[in-house]
């Protein structure tokens, strides 16, 4: 970590980071980006950012007509892992009930067959992913029941501690760089860093120094301010790869919030 943090980072995180350093620890961060469908200008910008900052990246991709092109583009990037982002990323929740691809009455068998077909599409495109990222982070119990029978071994939602949920290894994202109400835009430096400070404090007070914090981005929705912030953020905080973190994931079970 650089000796001199930019002012906003120093004001928002300085005292907390000093407590971490005093205890001999540094925050453990990983990075998930959602909604990749194919090679695009913003994807190039994302890959270039990851490369320049030497930040391993988990790219949650949607199976569609350009998946093979996406896989080809990414396979030359050593730090980038492709994850499965839903079946088709279609909202099936009833009007006014939020967003999700799997809904309350869905049978586990149906989820199983959707998973099978989706994983096959990724394999045909030339990649064998091991992580499932449900669209809108909507992690339904049917998914957790179906996942152990699939070639996928892990799941990523939002805001829970890393561990095991319903028998499936889990590593969530926690820090969304965007706000979504009335159109996606940068969440704002202070809002983002204040939330990060809360997450750091929780981990420090619980002695969970190695409990990861997941950065969440959506490269297709970033405005200029978002890209600028990410450049700065990734210059300060080193990022660990998902595979690396899940290899030594803590064995504490996570309660399922259904
Ligand atoms: Zn998504």
JSON list of N, CA and C in Angstrom, two decimals, residues 128-165:
[
{"chain": "A", "resi": 128, "resn": "UNK", "atom": "N", "xyz": [-14.04, -24.40, -19.20]},
{"chain": "A", "resi": 128, "resn": "UNK", "atom": "CA", "xyz": [-14.68, -25.24, -18.18]},
{"chain": "A", "resi": 128, "resn": "UNK", "atom": "C", "xyz": [-14.74, -24.47, -16.87]},
{"chain": "A", "resi": 129, "resn": "UNK", "atom": "N", "xyz": [-15.77, -23.64, -16.68]},
{"chain": "A", "resi": 129, "resn": "UNK", "atom": "CA", "xyz": [-15.83, -22.80, -15.48]},
{"chain": "A", "resi": 129, "resn": "UNK", "atom": "C", "xyz": [-16.16, -23.61, -14.23]},
{"chain": "A", "resi": 130, "resn": "UNK", "atom": "N", "xyz": [-15.85, -23.05, -13.06]},
{"chain": "A", "resi": 130, "resn": "UNK", "atom": "CA", "xyz": [-16.21, -23.76, -11.83]},
{"chain": "A", "resi": 130, "resn": "UNK", "atom": "C", "xyz": [-17.09, -22.91, -10.91]},
{"chain": "A", "resi": 131, "resn": "UNK", "atom": "N", "xyz": [-17.34, -21.65, -11.28]},
{"chain": "A", "resi": 131, "resn": "UNK", "atom": "CA", "xyz": [-18.13, -20.76, -10.42]},
{"chain": "A", "resi": 131, "resn": "UNK", "atom": "C", "xyz": [-19.44, -20.35, -11.10]},
{"chain": "A", "resi": 132, "resn": "UNK", "atom": "N", "xyz": [-20.52, -20.36, -10.32]},
{"chain": "A", "resi": 132, "resn": "UNK", "atom": "CA", "xyz": [-21.80, -19.86, -10.81]},
{"chain": "A", "resi": 132, "resn": "UNK", "atom": "C", "xyz": [-22.15, -18.55, -10.10]},
{"chain": "A", "resi": 133, "resn": "UNK", "atom": "N", "xyz": [-22.52, -17.55, -10.89]},
{"chain": "A", "resi": 133, "resn": "UNK", "atom": "CA", "xyz": [-22.92, -16.24, -10.36]},
{"chain": "A", "resi": 133, "resn": "UNK", "atom": "C", "xyz": [-24.37, -16.00, -10.77]},
{"chain": "A", "resi": 134, "resn": "UNK", "atom": "N", "xyz": [-25.32, -16.14, -9.84]},
{"chain": "A", "resi": 134, "resn": "UNK", "atom": "CA", "xyz": [-26.72, -15.93, -10.25]},
{"chain": "A", "resi": 134, "resn": "UNK", "atom": "C", "xyz": [-26.98, -14.48, -10.62]},
{"chain": "A", "resi": 135, "resn": "UNK", "atom": "N", "xyz": [-27.71, -14.24, -11.73]},
{"chain": "A", "resi": 135, "resn": "UNK", "atom": "CA", "xyz": [-28.04, -12.86, -12.10]},
{"chain": "A", "resi": 135, "resn": "UNK", "atom": "C", "xyz": [-28.75, -12.15, -10.96]},
{"chain": "A", "resi": 136, "resn": "UNK", "atom": "N", "xyz": [-28.49, -10.88, -10.82]},
{"chain": "A", "resi": 136, "resn": "UNK", "atom": "CA", "xyz": [-29.03, -10.03, -9.75]},
{"chain": "A", "resi": 136, "resn": "UNK", "atom": "C", "xyz": [-28.70, -10.60, -8.36]},
{"chain": "A", "resi": 137, "resn": "UNK", "atom": "N", "xyz": [-27.66, -11.44, -8.29]},
{"chain": "A", "resi": 137, "resn": "UNK", "atom": "CA", "xyz": [-27.24, -12.05, -7.01]},
{"chain": "A", "resi": 137, "resn": "UNK", "atom": "C", "xyz": [-28.37, -12.78, -6.31]},
{"chain": "A", "resi": 138, "resn": "UNK", "atom": "N", "xyz": [-29.37, -13.21, -7.09]},
{"chain": "A", "resi": 138, "resn": "UNK", "atom": "CA", "xyz": [-30.54, -13.86, -6.50]},
{"chain": "A", "resi": 138, "resn": "UNK", "atom": "C", "xyz": [-30.26, -15.37, -6.36]},
{"chain": "A", "resi": 139, "resn": "UNK", "atom": "N", "xyz": [-29.84, -15.71, -5.15]},
{"chain": "A", "resi": 139, "resn": "UNK", "atom": "CA", "xyz": [-29.35, -17.06, -4.87]},
{"chain": "A", "resi": 139, "resn": "UNK", "atom": "C", "xyz": [-30.46, -17.90, -4.24]},
{"chain": "A", "resi": 140, "resn": "UNK", "atom": "N", "xyz": [-31.20, -18.62, -5.07]},
{"chain": "A", "resi": 140, "resn": "UNK", "atom": "CA", "xyz": [-32.35, -19.38, -4.57]},
{"chain": "A", "resi": 140, "resn": "UNK", "atom": "C", "xyz": [-31.93, -20.75, -4.04]},
{"chain": "A", "resi": 141, "resn": "UNK", "atom": "N", "xyz": [-32.72, -21.30, -3.09]},
{"chain": "A", "resi": 141, "resn": "UNK", "atom": "CA", "xyz": [-32.39, -22.62, -2.53]},
{"chain": "A", "resi": 141, "resn": "UNK", "atom": "C", "xyz": [-32.33, -23.72, -3.60]},
{"chain": "A", "resi": 142, "resn": "UNK", "atom": "N", "xyz": [-33.17, -23.62, -4.65]},
{"chain": "A", "resi": 142, "resn": "UNK", "atom": "CA", "xyz": [-33.15, -24.66, -5.70]},
{"chain": "A", "resi": 142, "resn": "UNK", "atom": "C", "xyz": [-31.78, -24.72, -6.39]},
{"chain": "A", "resi": 143, "resn": "UNK", "atom": "N", "xyz": [-31.16, -23.54, -6.52]},
{"chain": "A", "resi": 143, "resn": "UNK", "atom": "CA", "xyz": [-29.85, -23.49, -7.16]},
{"chain": "A", "resi": 143, "resn": "UNK", "atom": "C", "xyz": [-28.81, -24.22, -6.31]},
{"chain": "A", "resi": 144, "resn": "UNK", "atom": "N", "xyz": [-28.88, -23.96, -4.99]},
{"chain": "A", "resi": 144, "resn": "UNK", "atom": "CA", "xyz": [-27.91, -24.59, -4.09]},
{"chain": "A", "resi": 144, "resn": "UNK", "atom": "C", "xyz": [-28.10, -26.10, -4.06]},
{"chain": "A", "resi": 145, "resn": "UNK", "atom": "N", "xyz": [-29.35, -26.54, -4.26]},
{"chain": "A", "resi": 145, "resn": "UNK", "atom": "CA", "xyz": [-29.61, -27.97, -4.26]},
{"chain": "A", "resi": 145, "resn": "UNK", "atom": "C", "xyz": [-29.09, -28.60, -5.55]},
{"chain": "A", "resi": 146, "resn": "UNK", "atom": "N", "xyz": [-29.19, -27.86, -6.64]},
{"chain": "A", "resi": 146, "resn": "UNK", "atom": "CA", "xyz": [-28.82, -28.43, -7.93]},
{"chain": "A", "resi": 146, "resn": "UNK", "atom": "C", "xyz": [-27.31, -28.37, -8.20]},
{"chain": "A", "resi": 147, "resn": "UNK", "atom": "N", "xyz": [-26.64, -27.39, -7.63]},
{"chain": "A", "resi": 147, "resn": "UNK", "atom": "CA", "xyz": [-25.22, -27.16, -7.97]},
{"chain": "A", "resi": 147, "resn": "UNK", "atom": "C", "xyz": [-24.28, -28.35, -7.70]},
{"chain": "A", "resi": 148, "resn": "UNK", "atom": "N", "xyz": [-24.44, -29.06, -6.55]},
{"chain": "A", "resi": 148, "resn": "UNK", "atom": "CA", "xyz": [-23.50, -30.16, -6.30]},
{"chain": "A", "resi": 148, "resn": "UNK", "atom": "C", "xyz": [-23.55, -31.26, -7.35]},
{"chain": "A", "resi": 149, "resn": "UNK", "atom": "N", "xyz": [-24.66, -31.39, -8.12]},
{"chain": "A", "resi": 149, "resn": "UNK", "atom": "CA", "xyz": [-24.73, -32.40, -9.18]},
{"chain": "A", "resi": 149, "resn": "UNK", "atom": "C", "xyz": [-24.16, -31.89, -10.49]},
{"chain": "A", "resi": 150, "resn": "UNK", "atom": "N", "xyz": [-23.68, -30.65, -10.51]},
{"chain": "A", "resi": 150, "resn": "UNK", "atom": "CA", "xyz": [-23.17, -30.07, -11.76]},
{"chain": "A", "resi": 150, "resn": "UNK", "atom": "C", "xyz": [-21.65, -30.03, -11.71]},
{"chain": "A", "resi": 151, "resn": "UNK", "atom": "N", "xyz": [-20.99, -29.73, -12.83]},
{"chain": "A", "resi": 151, "resn": "UNK", "atom": "CA", "xyz": [-19.53, -29.60, -12.81]},
{"chain": "A", "resi": 151, "resn": "UNK", "atom": "C", "xyz": [-19.07, -28.32, -12.10]},
{"chain": "A", "resi": 152, "resn": "UNK", "atom": "N", "xyz": [-20.00, -27.48, -11.67]},
{"chain": "A", "resi": 152, "resn": "UNK", "atom": "CA", "xyz": [-19.63, -26.25, -10.98]},
{"chain": "A", "resi": 152, "resn": "UNK", "atom": "C", "xyz": [-19.48, -26.54, -9.49]},
{"chain": "A", "resi": 153, "resn": "UNK", "atom": "N", "xyz": [-18.48, -25.91, -8.86]},
{"chain": "A", "resi": 153, "resn": "UNK", "atom": "CA", "xyz": [-18.20, -26.26, -7.47]},
{"chain": "A", "resi": 153, "resn": "UNK", "atom": "C", "xyz": [-18.39, -25.09, -6.52]},
{"chain": "A", "resi": 154, "resn": "UNK", "atom": "N", "xyz": [-18.75, -23.92, -7.04]},
{"chain": "A", "resi": 154, "resn": "UNK", "atom": "CA", "xyz": [-18.81, -22.75, -6.16]},
{"chain": "A", "resi": 154, "resn": "UNK", "atom": "C", "xyz": [-19.85, -21.76, -6.66]},
{"chain": "A", "resi": 155, "resn": "UNK", "atom": "N", "xyz": [-20.25, -20.88, -5.74]},
{"chain": "A", "resi": 155, "resn": "UNK", "atom": "CA", "xyz": [-21.27, -19.89, -6.07]},
{"chain": "A", "resi": 155, "resn": "UNK", "atom": "C", "xyz": [-20.85, -18.54, -5.51]},
{"chain": "A", "resi": 156, "resn": "UNK", "atom": "N", "xyz": [-21.30, -17.47, -6.18]},
{"chain": "A", "resi": 156, "resn": "UNK", "atom": "CA", "xyz": [-21.00, -16.13, -5.69]},
{"chain": "A", "resi": 156, "resn": "UNK", "atom": "C", "xyz": [-22.26, -15.27, -5.73]},
{"chain": "A", "resi": 157, "resn": "UNK", "atom": "N", "xyz": [-22.64, -14.74, -4.57]},
{"chain": "A", "resi": 157, "resn": "UNK", "atom": "CA", "xyz": [-23.78, -13.84, -4.47]},
{"chain": "A", "resi": 157, "resn": "UNK", "atom": "C", "xyz": [-23.30, -12.48, -3.99]},
{"chain": "A", "resi": 158, "resn": "UNK", "atom": "N", "xyz": [-24.07, -11.89, -3.06]},
{"chain": "A", "resi": 158, "resn": "UNK", "atom": "CA", "xyz": [-23.71, -10.56, -2.59]},
{"chain": "A", "resi": 158, "resn": "UNK", "atom": "C", "xyz": [-23.78, -10.48, -1.08]},
{"chain": "A", "resi": 159, "resn": "UNK", "atom": "N", "xyz": [-22.73, -9.95, -0.47]},
{"chain": "A", "resi": 159, "resn": "UNK", "atom": "CA", "xyz": [-22.74, -9.45, 0.90]},
{"chain": "A", "resi": 159, "resn": "UNK", "atom": "C", "xyz": [-22.57, -10.45, 2.03]},
{"chain": "A", "resi": 160, "resn": "UNK", "atom": "N", "xyz": [-22.55, -11.77, 1.73]},
{"chain": "A", "resi": 160, "resn": "UNK", "atom": "CA", "xyz": [-22.34, -12.72, 2.82]},
{"chain": "A", "resi": 160, "resn": "UNK", "atom": "C", "xyz": [-20.85, -13.02, 2.98]},
{"chain": "A", "resi": 161, "resn": "UNK", "atom": "N", "xyz": [-20.51, -13.58, 4.15]},
{"chain": "A", "resi": 161, "resn": "UNK", "atom": "CA", "xyz": [-19.14, -14.03, 4.36]},
{"chain": "A", "resi": 161, "resn": "UNK", "atom": "C", "xyz": [-18.83, -15.24, 3.49]},
{"chain": "A", "resi": 162, "resn": "UNK", "atom": "N", "xyz": [-17.56, -15.40, 3.18]},
{"chain": "A", "resi": 162, "resn": "UNK", "atom": "CA", "xyz": [-17.13, -16.59, 2.46]},
{"chain": "A", "resi": 162, "resn": "UNK", "atom": "C", "xyz": [-17.30, -17.80, 3.36]},
{"chain": "A", "resi": 163, "resn": "UNK", "atom": "N", "xyz": [-17.59, -18.94, 2.77]},
{"chain": "A", "resi": 163, "resn": "UNK", "atom": "CA", "xyz": [-17.76, -20.15, 3.55]},
{"chain": "A", "resi": 163, "resn": "UNK", "atom": "C", "xyz": [-18.51, -21.16, 2.73]},
{"chain": "A", "resi": 164, "resn": "UNK", "atom": "N", "xyz": [-19.46, -21.87, 3.37]},
{"chain": "A", "resi": 164, "resn": "UNK", "atom": "CA", "xyz": [-20.24, -22.87, 2.67]},
{"chain": "A", "resi": 164, "resn": "UNK", "atom": "C", "xyz": [-21.71, -22.58, 2.88]},
{"chain": "A", "resi": 165, "resn": "UNK", "atom": "N", "xyz": [-22.48, -22.48, 1.80]},
{"chain": "A", "resi": 165, "resn": "UNK", "atom": "CA", "xyz": [-23.92, -22.26, 1.90]},
{"chain": "A", "resi": 165, "resn": "UNK", "atom": "C", "xyz": [-24.61, -23.47, 1.28]}
]
